[in-house]
Amino acid sequence: MTSQRDDHASLRLADARRLIGEAIEPIADTEMVALDAGLGRVLAHDLVSTIDVPAHDNSAMDGYALHSGGRAVARADGRTARLRVIGQALAGRPYAGSVGRDECVRIMTGAMMPSDCDAVVPHEETTAHGDEVEFPREIRAGQHRRRAGEDLAGGAVAIARGRRITPSDLGLAASIGAAMIPVVRRPRVAVFSTGTELRSLAQPLEPGSVHDSNRHTLIGMLARLGVEAIDLGIVGDDPDALEAALKHACSDAIRADAIVTSGGVSAGDADYTRDVMHKLGRVAFWKLAIKPGRPMAFGRVEAVDTRETRGALLFGLPGNPVAVMVVFYALVREALLKLMDARVEPLPCLALICDAPLRKAEGRTEFVRGVAYRADDGWHARIAGAQGSGNLQSMSEANCLIVLDHDRGDIAKGEVVEAWPFEGLV
Ligand code: AMP
Ligand code: MG
């Protein structure tokens, strides 16, 4: 699977993405879920419409339905033509009778077009005279008429497989009557933090210890991605404990498709982590050409349980809290989307005018916490607080990550930079 690269070479972000992408087999298990439970899930098969949407020709406006070739436009004598109103068509209550060339029907938006009519004249373009209505000179065939199947023809693909179902997809699926939809099984992603200094929220802090924040950030990001996160707690810096935790994640009890860990892959810890991971599978230790977030382990681990050998992808992220988030967004997110068999779309990207000059080393991708804001001359980025890779406060203050490309040098004030926004529409 993963190429066993020289641990000391610096790996371009783009190369790491490619190597990870090549190593991932999408989950093939699918299940049917009730439509509303499908939000955020990945559609497993194309959803094909069995009906036309809309099902019938209908009116796009409130007004009068008539035949465009009728008497309303045939005014050779120059006199004002008037048509007699013979009934009304409401949404859900069609007008059933026939309509003559000198007649019209009051019609509301969404109401089915009467069978002899081909145009709708909006109410505000007409003048009523008792039970007759006067029309403007120009009436085009088909005006303000929505055709059956105009939004979606029967037999057409409404939503393509690989789509992560959005609120608008729920509406679209409902419009074709899909009560149940086929989705890919949600990946099970086990998460644990490594570090003897780490304490859970329930534990007091002694000198030298810190609360484990990464697990919470990771569980949050995984939840947003729509995978099932399984919290395996904290593992001390100890090879036996690490081995036991990885085996547990692969066991029948957990059945993880992927394991995401943080900490223990930097130079100080890498040796024993490497020994354990090499014992359990094929894992490469990378030095990514990015800042923050240099060290990372990626590969696959396996463990024999009572019944069978189970394997899981392994993403060993750096320990620094900001680096964890950066590597997750830059690499893990896309990898898990592949695992979910989702169509992978690049992160949405903003082009922002940078308010401050930035020092940037060529030969690595750098991520800067930014605040995108709107000014008179367009959207700007200011730099969010202290940029230390342990500083989550500035991560929390930021609303985007400014991404400075591998080959780029220093950035002058006023240059345009790209940024990944953290939040979108719900
Ligand atoms: P490491 O990569 O294990 O050397 O960790 C790098 C830095 O990140 C150290 O200061 C750790 O204490 C800190 N760190 C590692 N894991 C966590 C965690 N789960 N929560 C908070 N800080 C962490
Ligand atoms: Mg550590």
XYZ file of C-alpha atoms and ligand atoms in Angstrom:
450
model
C 0.000 0.000 0.000
C 1.775 3.130 1.155
C 5.246 3.547 -0.189
C 7.744 3.270 2.607
C 9.346 6.620 2.049
C 12.533 7.745 3.576
C 11.397 9.086 6.932
C 13.642 12.082 6.648
C 12.519 13.355 3.261
C 10.051 16.213 3.259
C 6.833 15.252 1.534
C 4.807 17.760 -0.433
C 1.201 18.054 0.679
C 0.025 17.194 -2.839
C 2.114 14.000 -2.809
C 0.792 12.992 0.602
C -2.772 13.490 -0.669
C -2.051 11.324 -3.677
C -0.398 8.540 -1.660
C -3.277 8.484 0.816
C -5.862 8.557 -1.972
C -4.249 5.591 -3.699
C -4.336 3.561 -0.495
C -8.038 3.955 0.248
C -10.726 1.456 -0.712
C -14.221 2.922 -0.357
C -16.665 1.145 1.930
C -18.947 -1.072 -0.154
C -21.689 -1.781 2.439
C -24.904 0.124 1.889
C -28.181 0.473 3.741
C -31.614 1.994 3.172
C -32.593 4.834 5.495
C -35.704 6.960 5.878
C -35.251 10.141 3.870
C -34.750 12.571 6.760
C -32.178 10.278 8.365
C -30.165 10.578 5.157
C -28.956 14.121 5.838
C -25.151 14.170 5.552
C -25.010 10.547 4.440
C -23.464 9.506 1.118
C -25.899 8.394 -1.565
C -24.935 4.841 -2.598
C -26.783 4.660 -5.948
C -28.130 7.231 -8.388
C -31.571 8.371 -7.334
C -33.680 8.155 -10.491
C -36.990 9.936 -10.747
C -39.981 7.753 -11.589
C -42.198 10.776 -12.160
C -42.131 14.106 -13.967
C -41.571 17.104 -11.699
C -43.798 19.005 -11.898
C -46.214 16.254 -12.785
C -48.466 18.545 -14.896
C -48.187 21.808 -16.807
C -48.991 24.519 -14.266
C -49.068 28.255 -13.797
C -46.013 30.223 -12.678
C -48.126 33.274 -11.762
C -51.437 34.349 -10.318
C -53.562 35.584 -13.259
C -55.663 34.211 -16.119
C -55.096 31.117 -18.244
C -56.139 31.385 -21.889
C -55.264 30.261 -25.392
C -52.669 32.578 -26.901
C -54.217 32.173 -30.362
C -57.689 33.112 -29.077
C -59.669 36.316 -29.318
C -57.569 38.208 -26.760
C -54.854 38.844 -29.365
C -56.999 38.785 -32.535
C -57.980 42.408 -32.462
C -57.960 43.311 -36.188
C -60.704 45.884 -35.604
C -58.487 47.665 -33.039
C -61.160 47.321 -30.374
C -60.314 46.062 -26.942
C -60.918 42.338 -26.731
C -62.345 40.987 -23.560
C -62.602 37.387 -22.485
C -65.219 35.926 -20.257
C -64.026 34.348 -16.995
C -65.650 30.927 -16.826
C -64.076 29.425 -13.712
C -61.005 29.134 -11.577
C -58.052 26.786 -11.160
C -56.374 26.604 -7.746
C -53.268 24.698 -6.645
C -54.512 21.169 -6.051
C -57.967 21.993 -7.490
C -57.786 21.951 -11.304
C -60.401 23.454 -13.614
C -61.936 20.407 -15.279
C -64.026 21.919 -18.089
C -63.032 23.025 -21.568
C -62.085 26.626 -22.324
C -63.153 28.349 -25.550
C -61.113 30.894 -27.565
C -63.139 33.749 -26.125
C -62.922 32.488 -22.590
C -60.363 32.430 -19.791
C -59.923 30.877 -16.362
C -58.729 32.618 -13.191
C -55.594 30.689 -12.173
C -53.270 30.651 -9.163
C -49.553 29.842 -9.010
C -48.989 26.112 -9.082
C -52.486 25.321 -10.356
C -52.689 22.834 -13.213
C -53.162 24.456 -16.635
C -56.671 23.874 -18.035
C -56.397 21.553 -21.030
C -57.261 24.134 -23.746
C -54.972 26.874 -22.416
C -51.320 27.519 -23.283
C -50.507 30.844 -21.604
C -51.007 32.755 -18.378
C -51.381 36.520 -18.182
C -50.422 37.885 -14.756
C -53.193 39.547 -12.847
C -51.456 42.938 -12.805
C -51.403 43.111 -16.636
C -55.174 42.775 -16.892
C -58.225 44.927 -16.175
C -61.423 43.375 -14.876
C -64.848 44.482 -16.177
C -67.476 42.526 -14.300
C -67.178 38.911 -15.402
C -64.971 39.901 -18.340
C -61.244 40.671 -18.382
C -59.268 42.907 -20.718
C -55.805 41.686 -21.786
C -52.639 43.319 -23.127
C -51.882 43.107 -26.884
C -48.830 40.811 -26.618
C -49.457 37.306 -25.370
C -46.833 34.651 -26.193
C -47.706 30.985 -26.426
C -46.380 29.280 -23.290
C -45.834 32.423 -21.262
C -45.792 31.914 -17.476
C -46.515 28.232 -17.991
C -44.294 25.662 -16.260
C -44.075 22.458 -18.268
C -44.514 18.996 -16.835
C -41.071 17.484 -16.226
C -39.405 20.889 -16.530
C -37.578 20.540 -13.192
C -36.930 16.855 -13.565
C -38.082 14.433 -16.253
C -39.198 10.922 -15.326
C -36.229 8.545 -15.805
C -33.621 11.243 -15.202
C -31.040 11.071 -12.398
C -32.244 13.368 -9.645
C -29.209 12.950 -7.380
C -26.010 11.188 -8.414
C -24.333 8.553 -6.266
C -21.495 9.853 -4.125
C -23.424 12.943 -3.126
C -23.433 13.907 0.548
C -27.085 14.601 1.105
C -27.865 18.263 1.801
C -31.113 19.897 2.930
C -31.931 20.766 -0.701
C -31.365 17.117 -1.670
C -33.870 16.062 1.001
C -36.408 18.339 -0.686
C -35.530 17.111 -4.161
C -35.766 13.461 -3.091
C -39.111 14.199 -1.430
C -40.387 15.844 -4.625
C -39.967 12.528 -6.440
C -41.534 10.595 -3.612
C -38.391 8.853 -2.313
C -39.345 7.823 1.232
C -36.207 5.711 1.670
C -32.802 6.316 0.152
C -29.752 4.035 -0.273
C -26.688 5.281 1.589
C -23.175 4.035 2.247
C -22.534 2.603 5.708
C -20.997 5.252 7.916
C -17.295 4.631 8.538
C -16.376 3.815 12.117
C -13.444 5.969 13.119
C -11.691 5.267 16.411
C -9.968 8.212 18.044
C -7.390 8.251 20.794
C -4.814 10.696 22.078
C -1.305 9.675 23.023
C 0.796 11.366 25.659
C 1.670 10.605 29.276
C 1.096 14.279 30.091
C -2.546 14.186 28.952
C -5.483 14.262 31.334
C -9.131 13.762 30.557
C -11.689 16.347 31.607
C -12.545 14.326 34.687
C -8.949 14.274 35.919
C -7.202 17.049 37.863
C -4.111 18.665 36.349
C -0.859 17.983 38.160
C 2.293 19.954 37.395
C 3.340 19.230 33.841
C 0.056 17.750 32.698
C -2.452 19.242 30.231
C -6.022 18.471 29.364
C -6.470 16.374 26.273
C -8.044 18.791 23.810
C -7.264 17.016 20.534
C -9.722 14.201 21.088
C -12.544 16.697 21.411
C -11.522 18.691 18.348
C -11.193 15.485 16.349
C -14.529 14.117 17.488
C -16.108 17.432 16.490
C -14.550 17.426 13.028
C -15.427 13.762 12.504
C -19.024 14.347 13.546
C -19.331 17.187 11.034
C -17.944 14.956 8.332
C -20.695 12.467 9.101
C -18.615 9.519 10.252
C -19.168 7.571 13.442
C -16.458 8.632 15.889
C -15.545 6.150 18.612
C -13.767 7.664 21.602
C -10.994 5.403 22.878
C -9.612 7.891 25.374
C -5.990 8.605 26.264
C -3.030 6.276 25.822
C 0.240 6.981 27.657
C 3.613 7.065 25.908
C 4.179 3.372 26.280
C 4.608 0.833 23.471
C 2.504 -1.873 25.123
C -0.385 0.511 25.769
C -0.191 1.816 22.204
C -0.182 -1.704 20.785
C -3.138 -2.676 22.970
C -5.095 0.416 21.881
C -4.500 -0.216 18.177
C -5.502 -3.870 18.557
C -8.589 -2.877 20.487
C -9.604 -0.480 17.691
C -9.334 -3.341 15.182
C -11.105 -5.864 17.433
C -14.628 -7.221 17.094
C -15.728 -4.867 19.840
C -14.813 -1.715 17.926
C -14.418 -2.772 14.263
C -12.876 0.538 13.242
C -12.520 1.276 9.538
C -9.986 3.952 10.433
C -8.061 5.073 13.490
C -7.086 8.677 14.073
C -4.520 9.315 16.772
C -2.749 12.466 17.851
C 0.697 12.872 19.331
C 3.610 10.501 19.520
C 4.789 10.803 15.907
C 7.311 13.621 16.329
C 11.042 12.929 16.481
C 11.048 12.372 20.259
C 8.420 9.615 20.245
C 8.644 8.300 16.720
C 10.983 5.444 17.472
C 8.770 3.423 19.757
C 5.600 4.385 17.859
C 7.269 3.219 14.687
C 8.220 -0.109 16.262
C 4.647 -0.755 17.353
C 3.121 0.280 14.069
C 5.559 -1.732 12.030
C 4.707 -4.729 14.147
C 1.004 -4.337 13.422
C 1.022 -3.293 9.809
C 2.510 -1.097 7.162
C 2.804 2.463 8.301
C 4.921 5.212 6.801
C 6.263 8.052 8.889
C 6.267 11.272 6.979
C 7.717 14.674 7.469
C 5.209 16.782 5.638
C 6.383 19.959 3.963
C 3.738 21.974 5.785
C 3.514 24.369 8.707
C 2.144 23.729 11.225
C 1.976 19.944 11.314
C 5.185 18.380 10.102
C 5.167 14.813 11.445
C 2.508 12.320 10.413
C 2.128 8.562 10.194
C -0.138 6.927 7.640
C -0.846 3.353 6.732
C -2.800 0.342 7.806
C -2.690 -1.743 10.953
C -4.111 -5.209 11.473
C -4.945 -7.318 14.461
C -6.132 -10.891 14.857
C -9.279 -11.172 16.901
C -11.049 -14.350 17.972
C -12.613 -14.852 14.583
C -10.659 -13.006 11.943
C -7.974 -10.528 11.122
C -9.315 -7.017 10.969
C -7.510 -4.033 9.577
C -7.980 -0.302 9.799
C -6.471 2.725 8.142
C -4.254 4.634 10.482
C -3.812 8.392 10.553
C -1.211 9.306 13.152
C -1.484 13.074 13.493
C 0.941 15.380 15.258
C 0.225 16.346 18.855
C 0.037 20.100 18.558
C -3.617 21.075 18.739
C -3.544 23.446 15.760
C -1.471 21.021 13.702
C -4.116 18.363 14.348
C -6.789 20.547 12.808
C -4.632 21.623 9.875
C -3.653 18.051 8.964
C -7.241 16.923 9.392
C -8.549 19.555 6.971
C -5.631 19.212 4.554
C -5.460 15.401 4.385
C -7.750 13.360 6.627
C -11.014 14.964 5.556
C -10.521 14.052 1.915
C -9.275 10.565 2.817
C -12.365 9.865 4.900
C -14.615 11.182 2.137
C -12.992 8.617 -0.165
C -13.549 5.946 2.462
C -17.218 7.025 2.651
C -17.373 6.631 -1.148
C -18.348 10.289 -1.383
C -17.562 12.400 -4.391
C -14.579 14.394 -3.219
C -14.934 18.082 -3.839
C -12.152 20.491 -2.973
C -12.707 22.627 0.089
C -14.455 25.884 -0.751
C -11.842 28.574 -1.175
C -12.041 32.338 -0.679
C -9.750 34.874 -2.371
C -8.977 37.519 0.244
C -6.942 40.716 0.327
C -4.294 40.132 2.977
C -4.112 42.964 5.535
C -0.608 42.185 6.765
C 2.680 41.121 5.205
C 3.436 37.447 5.885
C 6.791 35.698 6.072
C 6.568 32.530 4.026
C 9.287 29.947 3.419
C 9.317 28.555 -0.115
C 9.156 24.785 -0.296
C 6.335 24.117 2.132
C 2.624 24.831 2.398
C 1.857 27.165 5.269
C -1.444 27.670 7.047
C -2.239 30.897 8.848
C -5.286 31.413 11.037
C -7.255 34.289 9.580
C -10.423 36.283 9.992
C -12.205 36.967 6.718
C -14.262 40.139 6.824
C -16.005 42.378 4.370
C -14.714 45.895 3.686
C -15.756 48.553 1.140
C -13.316 47.253 -1.470
C -14.157 43.570 -1.018
C -13.279 40.696 1.282
C -10.131 40.945 3.402
C -8.185 38.682 5.733
C -6.653 39.807 8.956
C -4.402 37.543 10.971
C -6.089 35.947 13.980
C -4.066 36.327 17.179
C -1.005 34.350 18.213
C -0.023 31.752 15.652
C 1.773 29.271 17.921
C 0.818 25.723 16.942
C -0.509 25.037 20.427
C -2.710 28.130 20.502
C -6.311 27.074 20.077
C -7.623 30.471 21.139
C -6.584 31.977 17.810
C -7.984 28.939 15.999
C -11.264 29.584 17.712
C -11.141 33.299 16.868
C -10.277 32.560 13.217
C -13.039 31.920 10.703
C -10.718 30.629 7.982
C -7.341 29.084 7.299
C -5.203 31.115 4.923
C -3.386 28.636 2.664
C -0.014 29.740 1.314
C 1.095 27.470 -1.519
C 4.229 25.351 -1.457
C 6.121 27.469 -3.988
C 5.066 30.885 -2.755
C 7.477 33.266 -1.009
C 6.773 36.202 1.323
C 3.387 37.865 0.965
C 3.169 41.657 0.841
C 0.312 43.556 2.470
C -2.545 43.833 -0.035
C -1.707 40.654 -1.975
C -4.503 38.194 -2.588
C -4.387 34.977 -0.568
C -6.596 31.889 -0.645
C -8.437 30.734 2.452
C -10.630 27.834 3.512
C -13.655 29.103 5.440
C -14.471 27.054 8.543
C -18.212 27.477 8.373
C -20.785 27.366 5.640
C -24.541 27.494 5.424
C -26.253 24.885 7.518
P 3.761 15.370 20.491
O 3.483 15.414 19.036
O 3.235 14.154 21.161
O 5.225 15.592 20.747
O 3.020 16.607 21.139
C 3.335 17.926 20.773
C 2.709 18.921 21.744
O 1.301 18.822 21.685
C 3.061 18.708 23.206
O 3.173 19.974 23.815
C 1.863 17.968 23.748
O 1.701 18.138 25.132
C 0.752 18.573 22.966
N -0.317 17.609 22.843
C -0.200 16.363 22.362
N -1.370 15.723 22.394
C -2.263 16.603 22.898
C -3.650 16.536 23.178
N -4.342 15.437 22.923
N -4.255 17.622 23.696
C -3.547 18.730 23.959
N -2.236 18.868 23.702
C -1.594 17.811 23.196
Mg 3.566 13.289 22.969
